[in-house]
Amino acid sequence: NLIVRKSKAFVDNHLLEDITLAKVAAEIHVSPGYLSRVFLKEIGENFSDYVIRNKIEYAQKLLCDTKKKVYEISAEIGYTNPHYFSKLFKERVGLTPLEYRNR
């Protein structure tokens, strides 16, 4: 689906920014509600889960490949609250960011 491809490309190219459904919908000229429905139908996960998953995957790479502190990685991927980022990371990965780095 062209809409899904365009929205995924936008997310991939702007991953380190504050990405919202409304911003992406405006960029590809569809309504947020329509984008949300099409995204869920085509991908099988909702838009925000897709964005979070991609941000967490990027954070995992940074944790393995750099010596950056967790709060620096958190800020880099768009989470101003490192505690929230750590909580989200643990929910998604099963380990805290430090546990993930040290394993």
GROMACS .gro file of C-alpha atoms in nm:
model
  103
    1ASN     CA    1   0.000   0.000   0.000
    2LEU     CA    2   0.145   0.335  -0.110
    3ILE     CA    3   0.017   0.519   0.197
    4VAL     CA    4   0.183   0.272   0.431
    5ARG     CA    5   0.510   0.278   0.233
    6LYS     CA    6   0.518   0.658   0.240
    7SER     CA    7   0.439   0.673   0.611
    8LYS     CA    8   0.703   0.410   0.697
    9ALA     CA    9   0.960   0.597   0.489
   10PHE     CA   10   0.877   0.921   0.670
   11VAL     CA   11   0.912   0.752   1.008
   12ASP     CA   12   1.244   0.596   0.907
   13ASN     CA   13   1.380   0.929   0.782
   14HIS     CA   14   1.263   1.126   1.086
   15LEU     CA   15   1.306   0.864   1.359
   16LEU     CA   16   1.505   1.093   1.587
   17GLU     CA   17   1.240   1.364   1.578
   18ASP     CA   18   0.906   1.392   1.753
   19ILE     CA   19   0.691   1.182   1.523
   20THR     CA   20   0.314   1.193   1.552
   21LEU     CA   21   0.039   1.034   1.352
   22ALA     CA   22  -0.091   1.382   1.266
   23LYS     CA   23   0.249   1.496   1.132
   24VAL     CA   24   0.288   1.191   0.911
   25ALA     CA   25  -0.070   1.211   0.789
   26ALA     CA   26  -0.023   1.577   0.696
   27GLU     CA   27   0.302   1.495   0.517
   28ILE     CA   28   0.139   1.230   0.298
   29HIS     CA   29  -0.191   1.421   0.262
   30VAL     CA   30  -0.436   1.186   0.432
   31SER     CA   31  -0.640   1.221   0.749
   32PRO     CA   32  -0.488   1.087   1.073
   33GLY     CA   33  -0.785   0.853   1.125
   34TYR     CA   34  -0.751   0.705   0.779
   35LEU     CA   35  -0.376   0.659   0.817
   36SER     CA   36  -0.430   0.492   1.153
   37ARG     CA   37  -0.682   0.243   1.011
   38VAL     CA   38  -0.479   0.164   0.699
   39PHE     CA   39  -0.158   0.125   0.899
   40LEU     CA   40  -0.316  -0.118   1.144
   41LYS     CA   41  -0.480  -0.318   0.866
   42GLU     CA   42  -0.166  -0.345   0.650
   43ILE     CA   43   0.107  -0.376   0.913
   44GLY     CA   44  -0.079  -0.546   1.195
   45GLU     CA   45   0.036  -0.300   1.458
   46ASN     CA   46  -0.079   0.049   1.532
   47PHE     CA   47   0.121   0.352   1.426
   48SER     CA   48   0.253   0.448   1.769
   49ASP     CA   49   0.368   0.091   1.839
   50TYR     CA   50   0.554   0.093   1.506
   51VAL     CA   51   0.731   0.418   1.596
   52ILE     CA   52   0.818   0.300   1.947
   53ARG     CA   53   0.947  -0.033   1.818
   54ASN     CA   54   1.175   0.140   1.568
   55LYS     CA   55   1.304   0.386   1.828
   56ILE     CA   56   1.378   0.101   2.072
   57GLU     CA   57   1.559  -0.096   1.799
   58TYR     CA   58   1.771   0.210   1.725
   59ALA     CA   59   1.842   0.251   2.097
   60GLN     CA   60   1.951  -0.114   2.113
   61LYS     CA   61   2.206  -0.047   1.837
   62LEU     CA   62   2.333   0.260   2.021
   63LEU     CA   63   2.363   0.068   2.347
   64CYS     CA   64   2.576  -0.197   2.176
   65ASP     CA   65   2.780   0.026   1.946
   66THR     CA   66   2.849   0.334   2.156
   67LYS     CA   67   2.954   0.431   2.506
   68LYS     CA   68   2.675   0.692   2.532
   69LYS     CA   69   2.494   0.711   2.860
   70VAL     CA   70   2.132   0.591   2.876
   71TYR     CA   71   2.001   0.944   2.926
   72GLU     CA   72   2.195   1.059   2.616
   73ILE     CA   73   2.044   0.780   2.407
   74SER     CA   74   1.703   0.856   2.549
   75ALA     CA   75   1.732   1.222   2.446
   76GLU     CA   76   1.873   1.131   2.104
   77ILE     CA   77   1.572   0.918   2.014
   78GLY     CA   78   1.327   1.177   2.139
   79TYR     CA   79   1.249   1.085   2.499
   80THR     CA   80   1.321   1.374   2.734
   81ASN     CA   81   1.248   1.161   3.041
   82PRO     CA   82   1.512   0.887   3.071
   83HIS     CA   83   1.309   0.705   3.337
   84TYR     CA   84   1.014   0.678   3.099
   85PHE     CA   85   1.250   0.558   2.825
   86SER     CA   86   1.396   0.292   3.056
   87LYS     CA   87   1.047   0.176   3.156
   88LEU     CA   88   0.939   0.157   2.790
   89PHE     CA   89   1.262  -0.023   2.698
   90LYS     CA   90   1.212  -0.284   2.972
   91GLU     CA   91   0.849  -0.341   2.867
   92ARG     CA   92   0.954  -0.400   2.506
   93VAL     CA   93   1.287  -0.581   2.547
   94GLY     CA   94   1.253  -0.748   2.886
   95LEU     CA   95   1.573  -0.590   3.018
   96THR     CA   96   1.665  -0.243   3.133
   97PRO     CA   97   1.893  -0.051   2.896
   98LEU     CA   98   2.194  -0.115   3.122
   99GLU     CA   99   2.114  -0.486   3.152
  100TYR     CA  100   2.085  -0.499   2.774
  101ARG     CA  101   2.421  -0.327   2.726
  102ASN     CA  102   2.598  -0.550   2.980
  103ARG     CA  103   2.464  -0.885   2.864
   0.00000   0.00000   0.00000
